Coordinates of C-alpha atoms in Angstrom, one line a residue:
M23 CA 104.0 -161.9 27.1
H24 CA 104.2 -158.8 29.3
I25 CA 103.8 -155.5 27.5
G26 CA 105.1 -152.4 29.2
R27 CA 106.6 -154.1 32.3
G28 CA 108.6 -150.9 33.0
L29 CA 107.4 -147.4 32.0
W30 CA 110.9 -146.1 31.1
Q31 CA 111.6 -149.3 29.3
V32 CA 108.6 -148.7 27.1
I33 CA 109.7 -145.1 26.5
L34 CA 113.2 -146.3 25.6
I35 CA 111.9 -148.9 23.1
T36 CA 109.4 -146.6 21.5
V37 CA 111.7 -143.6 21.1
L38 CA 114.7 -145.6 20.0
L39 CA 112.6 -147.5 17.3
T40 CA 110.9 -144.4 16.0
Q41 CA 114.0 -142.2 16.0
G42 CA 116.2 -145.0 14.6
T43 CA 119.1 -144.2 16.8
V44 CA 119.7 -147.9 17.6
G45 CA 117.2 -149.7 15.4
M46 CA 117.2 -153.5 15.7
A47 CA 120.9 -153.8 16.3
F48 CA 122.2 -156.4 18.7
A49 CA 125.2 -155.8 21.0
A50 CA 127.3 -157.9 23.3
E51 CA 126.8 -157.3 27.0
A52 CA 129.7 -155.8 28.7
P53 CA 131.0 -157.6 31.8
L54 CA 130.2 -156.3 35.3
A55 CA 132.8 -153.6 35.2
N56 CA 133.2 -149.9 34.8
N57 CA 135.9 -147.3 35.2
A58 CA 134.9 -146.3 38.7
A59 CA 135.1 -149.9 40.0
T60 CA 138.4 -150.4 38.2
A61 CA 139.9 -147.4 39.9
T62 CA 138.8 -148.8 43.3
V63 CA 140.2 -152.3 42.6
S64 CA 143.5 -150.8 41.6
L65 CA 144.1 -149.3 45.0
I66 CA 146.3 -152.1 46.2
S67 CA 148.5 -150.8 48.9
S68 CA 152.3 -151.1 48.4
T69 CA 152.6 -152.0 52.0
Q70 CA 150.7 -155.3 51.6
S71 CA 152.5 -158.5 52.5
A72 CA 153.8 -160.5 49.5
D73 CA 152.2 -163.7 50.7
V74 CA 148.7 -162.4 50.1
I75 CA 149.3 -161.8 46.4
N76 CA 148.4 -164.6 44.0
D77 CA 148.6 -163.7 40.3
G78 CA 147.9 -160.1 41.0
E79 CA 144.9 -160.8 43.3
L80 CA 144.6 -160.9 47.0
G81 CA 144.9 -164.5 48.2
D82 CA 142.0 -165.8 50.2
R83 CA 144.0 -168.6 51.9
A84 CA 146.8 -166.2 52.8
L85 CA 144.3 -163.7 54.3
Q86 CA 142.6 -166.4 56.3
R87 CA 145.9 -167.9 57.4
S88 CA 147.1 -164.6 58.8
S89 CA 143.7 -164.0 60.5
A90 CA 143.3 -160.7 58.7
R91 CA 140.3 -158.6 59.7
I92 CA 138.0 -156.8 57.5
G93 CA 138.7 -153.1 57.3
L94 CA 136.7 -150.8 55.1
I95 CA 133.6 -152.2 53.3
I96 CA 133.3 -150.4 50.0
V97 CA 129.8 -150.6 48.5
E98 CA 129.4 -149.7 44.8
V99 CA 125.9 -149.8 43.2
D100 CA 125.9 -149.7 39.4
N101 CA 123.0 -148.0 37.8
V102 CA 120.7 -149.6 35.3
F103 CA 122.7 -148.3 32.4
D104 CA 126.5 -147.8 32.3
P105 CA 127.4 -144.2 31.3
N106 CA 131.0 -145.4 30.6
D107 CA 129.7 -147.7 27.9
P108 CA 129.3 -145.7 24.6
R109 CA 126.4 -147.8 23.7
E110 CA 124.5 -146.7 26.8
N111 CA 125.8 -143.1 27.0
S112 CA 122.8 -141.5 25.3
I113 CA 120.5 -138.9 26.6
L114 CA 117.7 -141.4 27.0
Y115 CA 119.8 -143.9 29.0
R116 CA 121.2 -141.1 31.2
A117 CA 117.7 -139.8 31.8
A118 CA 116.6 -143.2 32.8
N119 CA 119.5 -143.5 35.3
A120 CA 118.7 -140.1 36.7
L121 CA 115.1 -141.1 37.4
H122 CA 116.0 -144.4 38.9
I123 CA 116.5 -144.5 42.7
K124 CA 119.6 -146.7 43.3
T125 CA 119.8 -149.3 46.1
R126 CA 121.1 -147.6 49.2
R127 CA 124.3 -148.6 50.9
K128 CA 122.5 -149.5 54.1
T129 CA 120.2 -151.9 52.2
I130 CA 123.3 -153.8 51.0
L131 CA 125.1 -153.7 54.3
T132 CA 122.1 -155.1 56.2
Q133 CA 122.2 -158.3 54.1
L134 CA 126.0 -159.0 54.4
L135 CA 127.1 -161.9 56.6
F136 CA 130.2 -160.0 57.7
K137 CA 130.9 -156.6 59.1
E138 CA 133.9 -154.4 59.6
G139 CA 136.2 -155.9 62.2
D140 CA 135.3 -159.5 61.5
T141 CA 137.9 -162.1 60.7
Y142 CA 138.2 -162.4 56.9
N143 CA 136.3 -165.5 55.6
R144 CA 135.9 -166.3 51.9
H145 CA 132.8 -168.4 52.6
A146 CA 131.0 -165.5 54.2
L147 CA 131.8 -163.3 51.1
D148 CA 130.6 -166.0 48.7
E149 CA 127.3 -166.6 50.6
S150 CA 126.7 -162.9 51.0
A151 CA 127.0 -162.5 47.2
R152 CA 124.7 -165.4 46.6
N153 CA 122.1 -163.9 49.0
L154 CA 122.4 -160.5 47.2
R155 CA 121.9 -162.1 43.8
A156 CA 118.7 -163.7 45.1
N157 CA 117.1 -160.2 45.3
S158 CA 114.9 -159.3 42.4
Y159 CA 116.2 -155.7 42.3
L160 CA 119.7 -156.8 41.5
N161 CA 120.9 -158.8 38.5
E162 CA 124.6 -159.2 39.6
A163 CA 126.6 -159.1 42.8
E164 CA 130.3 -159.5 43.3
I165 CA 132.3 -159.4 46.6
K166 CA 136.1 -159.5 46.8
P167 CA 139.1 -158.2 48.8
V168 CA 140.8 -155.2 47.1
Q169 CA 143.3 -153.7 49.5
Y170 CA 145.5 -155.2 52.3
H171 CA 147.0 -153.1 55.1
A172 CA 150.0 -154.9 56.6
D173 CA 150.4 -152.4 59.5
D174 CA 147.2 -153.5 61.1
N175 CA 146.5 -156.8 59.3
T176 CA 143.2 -155.6 57.7
V177 CA 141.8 -156.0 54.3
D178 CA 139.3 -153.7 52.5
V179 CA 136.4 -155.5 50.8
L180 CA 134.5 -154.3 47.7
V181 CA 130.8 -155.1 47.4
R182 CA 129.6 -154.4 43.9
V183 CA 126.0 -154.8 42.7
H184 CA 124.1 -153.9 39.6
D185 CA 120.6 -152.4 39.8
V186 CA 117.7 -153.2 37.5
W187 CA 114.3 -151.7 36.8
T188 CA 112.0 -152.2 39.8
F189 CA 109.3 -149.6 39.0
N190 CA 106.9 -151.7 36.8
P191 CA 103.7 -150.0 35.7
G192 CA 102.4 -151.7 32.7
I193 CA 100.0 -154.1 31.0
A194 CA 100.6 -157.9 31.0
Y195 CA 99.1 -160.2 28.3
G196 CA 99.7 -163.8 27.5
R197 CA 98.1 -166.7 25.7
S198 CA 98.8 -170.3 26.5
G199 CA 96.9 -173.6 26.4
G200 CA 94.1 -172.0 24.2
T201 CA 93.3 -169.4 26.9
N202 CA 94.2 -165.7 27.4
H203 CA 95.4 -164.1 30.6
S204 CA 96.0 -160.4 31.2
G205 CA 96.7 -157.9 33.9
I206 CA 97.5 -154.3 34.9
Q207 CA 100.2 -153.7 37.4
L208 CA 101.7 -150.8 39.4
A209 CA 104.6 -152.3 41.3
E210 CA 107.9 -151.1 42.9
G211 CA 110.3 -153.9 43.9
N212 CA 112.9 -151.6 45.6
L213 CA 110.9 -148.9 47.3
L214 CA 113.1 -145.8 47.6
G215 CA 116.1 -148.0 47.4
Y216 CA 115.4 -149.8 50.7
G217 CA 114.6 -153.2 49.2
K218 CA 110.9 -153.2 50.1
S219 CA 108.3 -154.3 47.6
L220 CA 104.8 -152.7 47.0
S221 CA 102.4 -153.9 44.3
L222 CA 99.0 -152.9 43.1
Q223 CA 97.7 -155.2 40.4
S224 CA 94.7 -156.5 38.5
N225 CA 94.8 -159.9 36.8
Q226 CA 92.4 -161.9 34.7
D227 CA 92.7 -165.6 33.6
V228 CA 90.6 -168.6 32.9
D229 CA 89.6 -169.1 36.5
R230 CA 89.2 -165.6 38.0
T231 CA 89.5 -161.8 38.0
E232 CA 91.3 -160.3 40.9
L233 CA 92.4 -156.9 42.3
G234 CA 95.0 -156.8 45.0
V235 CA 97.7 -155.1 46.9
S236 CA 100.8 -156.7 48.4
Y237 CA 103.7 -155.5 50.5
S238 CA 106.9 -157.3 51.6
D239 CA 109.9 -156.2 53.7
P240 CA 112.8 -158.6 53.7
N241 CA 114.7 -156.7 56.3
L242 CA 112.1 -155.2 58.7
L243 CA 113.6 -152.2 60.5
S244 CA 117.0 -153.1 59.1
S245 CA 116.9 -156.5 60.9
R246 CA 116.8 -160.1 59.7
W247 CA 113.0 -160.2 60.3
Q248 CA 110.8 -160.4 57.2
L249 CA 107.2 -159.2 56.7
T250 CA 104.9 -160.4 54.0
S251 CA 101.3 -159.3 53.5
M252 CA 98.7 -159.6 50.8
L253 CA 95.1 -158.5 50.3
I254 CA 93.2 -159.6 47.2
D255 CA 89.6 -159.0 46.2
A256 CA 88.6 -161.6 43.5
S257 CA 85.6 -162.4 41.4
D258 CA 85.3 -165.7 43.3
G259 CA 86.3 -164.6 46.8
G260 CA 89.6 -163.1 48.0
T261 CA 92.8 -163.6 49.9
K262 CA 94.2 -162.2 53.1
Q263 CA 97.7 -163.2 54.2
L264 CA 100.2 -162.0 56.8
S265 CA 103.5 -163.5 57.7
I266 CA 106.3 -162.4 60.1
A267 CA 109.5 -164.5 60.0
H268 CA 113.1 -164.7 61.0
P269 CA 114.5 -167.2 58.5
F270 CA 117.7 -169.2 58.4
F271 CA 119.2 -166.4 56.4
S272 CA 122.6 -168.2 56.1
L273 CA 124.0 -171.7 56.5
D274 CA 125.4 -170.7 59.9
T275 CA 122.2 -169.1 61.3
R276 CA 121.4 -170.6 64.6
W277 CA 117.7 -170.0 64.9
A278 CA 114.5 -169.2 63.0
S279 CA 110.9 -168.5 63.7
L280 CA 107.6 -167.9 61.8
V281 CA 104.1 -166.7 62.5
S282 CA 101.7 -166.7 59.6
G283 CA 98.0 -166.6 58.7
L284 CA 96.1 -167.1 55.5
N285 CA 92.4 -166.8 54.7
E286 CA 91.1 -167.2 51.1
Q287 CA 87.9 -167.8 49.4
R288 CA 87.7 -169.0 45.8
I289 CA 85.8 -171.0 43.2
D290 CA 87.6 -174.3 42.4
K291 CA 86.9 -175.9 39.1
R292 CA 87.2 -179.3 37.5
Y293 CA 88.0 -179.8 33.8
Q294 CA 87.8 -182.5 31.2
L295 CA 89.5 -182.1 27.8
G296 CA 90.0 -178.4 28.7
N297 CA 86.3 -177.9 29.3
L298 CA 84.7 -176.9 32.7
V299 CA 82.6 -179.8 34.1
D300 CA 82.1 -178.8 37.7
Q301 CA 82.9 -176.1 40.2
Y302 CA 82.4 -175.3 43.9
K303 CA 83.2 -172.6 46.5
T304 CA 86.2 -173.2 48.7
T305 CA 87.1 -171.4 52.0
H306 CA 90.7 -172.2 53.0
E307 CA 92.3 -171.1 56.3
N308 CA 95.9 -171.8 57.4
Y309 CA 97.5 -170.5 60.6
E310 CA 101.0 -171.5 61.8
A311 CA 103.7 -170.8 64.4
Q312 CA 107.1 -172.5 64.3
L313 CA 110.6 -172.3 65.7
G314 CA 113.9 -173.7 64.4
W315 CA 117.4 -174.0 65.8
S316 CA 120.7 -175.2 64.5
N317 CA 124.4 -175.7 65.5
G318 CA 125.3 -173.9 62.3
L319 CA 127.7 -175.0 59.5
Q320 CA 130.0 -177.8 60.7
D321 CA 132.3 -179.8 58.4
G322 CA 130.4 -178.8 55.3
W323 CA 126.9 -179.7 56.7
V324 CA 124.0 -178.0 58.4
H325 CA 121.7 -179.8 60.8
R326 CA 118.5 -178.0 61.7
W327 CA 115.7 -179.0 64.1
M328 CA 112.2 -177.5 63.8
G329 CA 108.9 -177.6 65.5
G330 CA 105.5 -175.9 65.3
F331 CA 101.8 -176.0 65.4
R332 CA 99.6 -175.8 62.3
V333 CA 95.8 -175.3 61.9
E334 CA 94.3 -175.8 58.4
R335 CA 90.6 -175.7 57.5
F336 CA 88.8 -176.4 54.2
H337 CA 85.1 -175.7 53.9
Y338 CA 83.2 -176.4 50.7
E339 CA 79.9 -175.1 49.4
P340 CA 78.0 -175.6 46.2
D341 CA 78.5 -173.0 43.5
P342 CA 75.8 -170.3 44.2
I343 CA 75.1 -169.9 40.4
L344 CA 75.8 -173.1 38.6
G345 CA 75.5 -175.6 41.4
T346 CA 77.9 -178.5 42.1
I347 CA 77.9 -182.1 40.9
Q348 CA 80.2 -183.5 43.5
L349 CA 81.2 -181.6 46.7
P350 CA 84.4 -182.5 48.5
Q351 CA 84.3 -183.2 52.2
D352 CA 85.1 -180.5 54.7
K353 CA 88.5 -180.8 56.5
H354 CA 89.8 -179.4 59.8
L355 CA 93.3 -180.3 60.8
A356 CA 95.1 -179.0 63.9
Y357 CA 98.4 -180.6 64.9
P358 CA 101.8 -180.1 66.4
W359 CA 104.8 -181.2 64.2
V360 CA 108.5 -181.7 64.5
G361 CA 111.1 -181.7 61.7
L362 CA 114.7 -182.2 60.8
Q363 CA 116.8 -181.0 58.0
W364 CA 120.3 -182.0 56.7
L365 CA 121.8 -179.6 54.2
E366 CA 125.2 -179.9 52.5
D367 CA 127.1 -176.8 51.7
Q368 CA 127.7 -177.2 47.9
Y369 CA 126.8 -174.4 45.5
E370 CA 128.3 -173.5 42.1
V371 CA 128.1 -170.3 40.1
T372 CA 127.2 -170.7 36.4
H373 CA 125.7 -168.9 33.5
N374 CA 123.3 -169.7 30.7
R375 CA 121.3 -172.4 32.4
D376 CA 117.8 -171.2 33.4
Q377 CA 118.6 -167.6 32.6
I378 CA 120.4 -165.8 29.7
T379 CA 123.8 -164.3 30.6
R380 CA 122.9 -163.7 34.2
T381 CA 124.8 -165.2 37.1
E382 CA 123.0 -168.3 38.5
D383 CA 123.7 -170.1 41.8
V384 CA 123.0 -173.8 41.3
Y385 CA 122.7 -176.1 44.3
Y386 CA 124.8 -179.3 43.9
G387 CA 124.6 -180.5 47.5
R388 CA 122.6 -183.3 49.2
S389 CA 119.7 -182.4 51.4
L390 CA 117.0 -184.2 53.4
S391 CA 114.1 -182.7 55.2
V392 CA 111.4 -184.5 57.3
Q393 CA 108.3 -183.2 59.0
I394 CA 106.0 -185.4 61.1
G395 CA 102.7 -184.3 62.7
E396 CA 99.7 -185.9 64.4
S397 CA 96.2 -184.5 64.0
S398 CA 93.6 -185.5 66.6
A399 CA 90.4 -184.4 68.3
A400 CA 92.5 -183.3 71.3
F401 CA 93.8 -180.4 69.2
G402 CA 90.5 -179.6 67.6
S403 CA 90.8 -181.7 64.4
D404 CA 87.8 -183.5 63.0
H405 CA 89.6 -186.7 62.4
Q406 CA 92.7 -188.6 63.5
A407 CA 95.6 -188.7 61.1
D408 CA 99.4 -188.8 60.9
L409 CA 101.0 -186.3 58.5
L410 CA 104.3 -186.7 56.7
Q411 CA 106.4 -184.4 54.5
L412 CA 109.7 -185.8 53.3
N413 CA 112.0 -184.3 50.6
F414 CA 115.3 -185.5 49.3
Q415 CA 117.6 -183.7 46.9
D416 CA 121.0 -184.6 45.3
A417 CA 123.1 -183.7 42.3
W418 CA 126.1 -185.1 40.5
H419 CA 128.7 -184.1 38.0
V420 CA 129.4 -186.8 35.4
G421 CA 132.5 -185.6 33.7
E422 CA 133.0 -181.9 32.8
R423 CA 129.9 -181.5 30.7
H424 CA 127.2 -183.7 32.3
S425 CA 125.1 -183.0 35.4
I426 CA 122.2 -184.9 37.0
F427 CA 119.8 -183.4 39.5
L428 CA 117.3 -185.5 41.6
T429 CA 114.5 -184.3 43.8
T430 CA 111.9 -186.7 45.3
G431 CA 109.5 -186.5 48.2
I432 CA 106.2 -187.5 49.7
D433 CA 103.5 -185.2 51.2
G434 CA 100.3 -186.7 52.7
Q435 CA 98.5 -188.2 55.6
Y436 CA 97.9 -191.7 57.0
Q437 CA 94.3 -192.2 58.1
D438 CA 92.2 -195.2 58.9
N439 CA 95.1 -197.6 58.1
Q440 CA 95.7 -196.2 54.6
W441 CA 97.4 -193.2 52.9
R442 CA 95.0 -190.5 51.8
D443 CA 95.4 -187.2 49.9
T444 CA 99.0 -188.2 49.4
F445 CA 101.4 -187.2 46.6
I446 CA 104.7 -188.9 45.7
N447 CA 106.8 -186.5 43.6
T448 CA 109.9 -187.2 41.7
S449 CA 111.9 -184.9 39.4
L450 CA 115.0 -186.0 37.5
R451 CA 116.9 -183.5 35.4
Y452 CA 119.9 -184.1 33.1
D453 CA 122.0 -181.3 31.6
Y454 CA 124.6 -181.7 28.9
R455 CA 126.7 -178.5 28.4
R456 CA 127.5 -178.3 24.7
G457 CA 129.5 -175.1 25.2
P458 CA 129.0 -171.6 26.6
T459 CA 126.0 -170.9 24.2
G460 CA 124.3 -174.3 24.2
L461 CA 122.6 -176.6 26.7
F462 CA 120.8 -179.9 26.1
T463 CA 118.5 -180.6 29.0
M464 CA 115.9 -183.3 29.8
T465 CA 113.5 -183.1 32.8
F466 CA 111.3 -186.0 33.9
K467 CA 108.6 -185.2 36.5
S468 CA 106.3 -187.7 38.1
V469 CA 103.4 -187.2 40.5
Y470 CA 101.6 -190.2 42.0
G471 CA 98.4 -189.6 43.9
I472 CA 97.0 -192.0 46.5
H473 CA 93.3 -191.9 47.5
L474 CA 92.9 -188.3 46.3
D475 CA 90.0 -186.1 47.5
P476 CA 87.8 -184.7 44.7
S477 CA 89.4 -181.3 45.3
L478 CA 92.8 -182.6 44.3
P479 CA 92.7 -184.0 40.8
L480 CA 95.9 -184.1 38.7
Y481 CA 95.8 -182.6 35.2
L482 CA 97.9 -183.1 32.0
G483 CA 98.1 -180.2 29.6
D484 CA 99.8 -176.9 29.1
D485 CA 100.4 -176.5 32.9
D486 CA 102.0 -178.3 35.8
G487 CA 98.7 -179.5 37.3
N488 CA 98.5 -176.5 39.6
G489 CA 97.5 -174.0 37.0
E490 CA 101.1 -172.9 36.4
I491 CA 101.1 -172.5 32.6
G492 CA 104.2 -173.4 30.6
N493 CA 105.7 -175.0 33.7
G494 CA 106.6 -178.6 33.0
G495 CA 103.5 -179.5 31.0
L496 CA 102.6 -180.1 27.4
R497 CA 103.0 -177.0 25.4
G498 CA 101.0 -178.3 22.5
Y499 CA 97.7 -178.9 24.4
P500 CA 95.1 -176.8 26.3
L501 CA 95.1 -176.3 30.0
H502 CA 93.6 -179.1 32.1
Y503 CA 93.3 -181.3 29.0
R504 CA 93.4 -184.7 30.7
S505 CA 92.9 -185.7 34.4
G506 CA 93.7 -188.7 36.6
S507 CA 95.5 -189.7 39.8
H508 CA 99.1 -190.1 38.4
R509 CA 101.0 -188.1 35.9
E510 CA 104.4 -188.4 34.1
V511 CA 105.9 -185.7 31.9
L512 CA 109.2 -185.6 30.0
N513 CA 110.4 -182.3 28.6
I514 CA 113.4 -182.4 26.2
E515 CA 115.0 -179.1 25.2
Q516 CA 118.0 -177.9 23.1
R517 CA 118.6 -174.4 24.4
F518 CA 120.6 -171.7 22.5
Y519 CA 122.0 -168.7 24.3
S520 CA 123.6 -165.5 23.1
N521 CA 125.2 -162.3 24.4
W522 CA 123.2 -160.3 21.8
Q523 CA 121.0 -157.6 23.3
L524 CA 118.0 -156.0 21.7
L525 CA 118.0 -152.3 22.4
R526 CA 120.3 -152.9 25.4
L527 CA 117.1 -154.3 27.1
L528 CA 116.5 -157.9 26.1
T529 CA 119.0 -160.7 25.7
V530 CA 118.1 -163.2 22.9
G531 CA 117.9 -167.0 23.1
A532 CA 116.0 -169.8 21.4
V533 CA 114.9 -173.4 22.0
A534 CA 113.7 -176.5 20.2
F535 CA 111.6 -178.9 22.4
V536 CA 109.7 -182.2 22.6
D537 CA 107.1 -182.8 25.3
V538 CA 105.8 -186.3 26.2
G539 CA 103.2 -186.8 28.9
H540 CA 101.1 -189.7 30.4
I541 CA 98.2 -189.6 32.8
G542 CA 96.1 -192.4 34.2
G543 CA 95.0 -194.3 37.3
G544 CA 91.7 -194.2 39.1
G545 CA 90.2 -191.4 41.1
V546 CA 87.9 -188.5 40.5
N547 CA 87.5 -187.3 36.9
A548 CA 90.0 -190.0 35.7
D549 CA 90.4 -190.6 32.0
D550 CA 91.6 -193.8 30.4
N551 CA 95.4 -194.1 30.3
Q552 CA 96.7 -192.0 27.5
T553 CA 100.1 -190.7 26.3
L554 CA 100.3 -187.3 24.6
S555 CA 103.3 -185.6 22.9
D556 CA 104.2 -182.5 21.0
V557 CA 107.1 -180.8 19.3
G558 CA 107.9 -177.1 18.9
I559 CA 110.3 -174.2 18.8
G560 CA 110.5 -171.1 20.8
L561 CA 112.1 -167.7 21.2
R562 CA 113.4 -166.4 24.5
L563 CA 114.0 -162.8 25.5
G564 CA 115.8 -162.4 28.9
S565 CA 114.8 -159.2 30.6
I566 CA 118.2 -158.1 31.9
R567 CA 117.1 -154.5 32.9
S568 CA 114.0 -155.3 34.8
S569 CA 113.5 -157.1 38.2
K570 CA 112.7 -160.7 38.8
G571 CA 114.9 -162.0 36.0
E572 CA 111.9 -162.6 33.8
V573 CA 112.2 -164.5 30.5
F574 CA 109.6 -163.8 27.8
H575 CA 108.5 -167.0 26.0
I576 CA 107.1 -167.2 22.5
N577 CA 106.5 -170.9 21.6
A578 CA 104.9 -172.6 18.6
A579 CA 104.0 -176.2 19.5
Y580 CA 102.5 -178.9 17.3
P581 CA 100.5 -181.7 19.1
L582 CA 101.2 -185.2 17.8
N583 CA 98.1 -186.7 19.3
A584 CA 95.6 -184.2 18.1
T585 CA 91.9 -185.0 17.9
G586 CA 89.3 -183.6 15.6
T587 CA 88.5 -180.7 18.0
Q588 CA 92.2 -180.1 18.8
R589 CA 94.0 -177.2 17.1
K590 CA 96.9 -178.4 15.0
L591 CA 99.2 -175.6 16.3
Q592 CA 99.3 -174.0 19.7
L593 CA 100.8 -170.5 20.1
Q594 CA 102.1 -169.8 23.6
V595 CA 103.1 -166.3 24.8
L596 CA 103.9 -165.8 28.4
T597 CA 106.5 -164.7 31.0
K598 CA 108.3 -167.1 33.3
Q599 CA 111.1 -166.9 35.8
S600 CA 113.3 -169.3 33.8
F601 CA 114.3 -170.3 30.3

C-alpha cells in the first residue's frame, strides 16, 4: 500500500489523528455542489423562451431544435476541499487549498469539444465531460447549460470540475504474492495547473531496481498534440522512450498521427513455483510512425482507417553473472501495416463499479479493430511473416440489474505455414447490481498461446502473467507460481461500497472473493495441467483526494490447493487503479 502519496495528505492525517479534531469518524461525501456554483446555476434569465424549460432545467432538445449557439462558457474549478462544507472548513483544510495550485481555465477550455459561437450540441457537452473525467488531476466533471438569452438565441454553459491532489511526494510499499515492492516518488500530475505531468521516482520489486524521470504533456502548446517521454536507469538496464501524437481525441475527430521510439534493456527471468530458474539479458527497440483518418461520427458509428510502418528488434544475451540455460532467438521485424476500426457511440455514466463513489464512464458499445502487416527481407526483417492484431468488444444489458461485457482478440504472426508467438485472449465479465452499495461481479479471462518463444511464457499466480500483481490472478499464491502455454482464470467478487469517508480523504469499501485458475499445455517451462483456487476477503480505500483514482487494497487470501511449502495465508497490500 502506498504510504505518504501526498505530502499534505500525510500532514492532514497525522495532525488530525494526534489532535483528535476528527478522530476515526466517517462522513458522507457531499455531492458535487457548493454555494458558488448554485448561485451561477440560478442565473436563469427571465427573457428565456418557455419551450427551453423542462422541469426547471434548460431543455437540450429545445436548444438544439432552435439552433441555439453557445454564448459564455463559465469554468468553475472546485478546490480539493470545500470551504462551504463545515466538515472541511478547518484551518488545515483551508491551508491545504491555499497551497494547492488549481487547474487553470485555459487548461479546461483547451480540452472542450465546443467553443463560444458553436451551435449547441448535447453530445459535445457529454463527450467533453467524459474527456475531462479521464484526467488524473480531476475526480469529477459536469457540463450543462445554465442561462438562455432569447434576444440573440444563445445559451451560456457551465463547465464545473473538481481538483484532487496532484503533488505526490512519498513512499510506496506493498506486499503481494510473497514478495515486497517499494518506491520513493516525487511527482506532479498537474504542473502549475496546466495539466502537464512530471515525475521523479525510484522503485524496487522482485525483478529490478530503477530510478527514472518521466514527463507528459497532453496538450502541447495548448494544441491537441501530445508529448510523452521517459528516461529510466535500472539495475538490469534502462528505458528511453519518446512519443509525439495527435490522437483521435473525440469520436468526430477526422485524423490522427503518431511518431514514437522506445529503447530498453532489461534482465528477463523465468520462474517455476515462484522460484527463479533462468534469466537472460534483453535489448528491445520499437520505432513507429502512423497516420489515421475518419469520416467522423455518423449515425452513431465511427469508421477509422489507419496505416503505418513499425520496426521492432529483440536481441538476447546470456546473463553476465549467472549465465543462461536457454536463450531465445533474436528477432528483427520491419513492416508496413494497415488497419480499420469500427466504434459504436454508446457510453453510460455510473458509480460504484470499479471505483468508490467517483463517476465512471463505462463503454457499452460494440467495437472491432483490425491491423494487418507483412514483414519481409525487403523491409529489413530477418524473416518473412504476416502479422495480425484483431480485437472485438461488445456489452449488453440484461434487464435493469444485469450487464455482460465481452472482449476477445488475437495478436500474433503467421510464419512458415503456422502461427507462432500468437496469443488468443478472451475476457467475459458479468455484473449484477444489487443496489447502489453492492455489486456482484464475475470475470473470466483466458489466454491461449500458440508456438510461444521461450521469452513469452504464461504464468499463473498472484499476477496477470505480465508481472501486474493483483490484476486478474490468484491472490492466494505467489507470483509466477505455475507456467504453461494457456491460462484460464475466474475471479468472483461480492463488492460492498459506502459513502463513508475516513478523515475526508479515503472512501471505504470491502470485498469477498473466490479465485480459480488453470494452466497447462506444452511449451517452455510448462507444468502439468493443474487447477488452483483460493478464497479471501479484502478492504478497499478509495483515494478521492489524490490523483489517478487509486484504490488501496488490503487482502487476506487462503489457498485451497496449498502444498507443504506453500503458506496457508497470503497477505496482499498494494495499490491499483480499480476496486
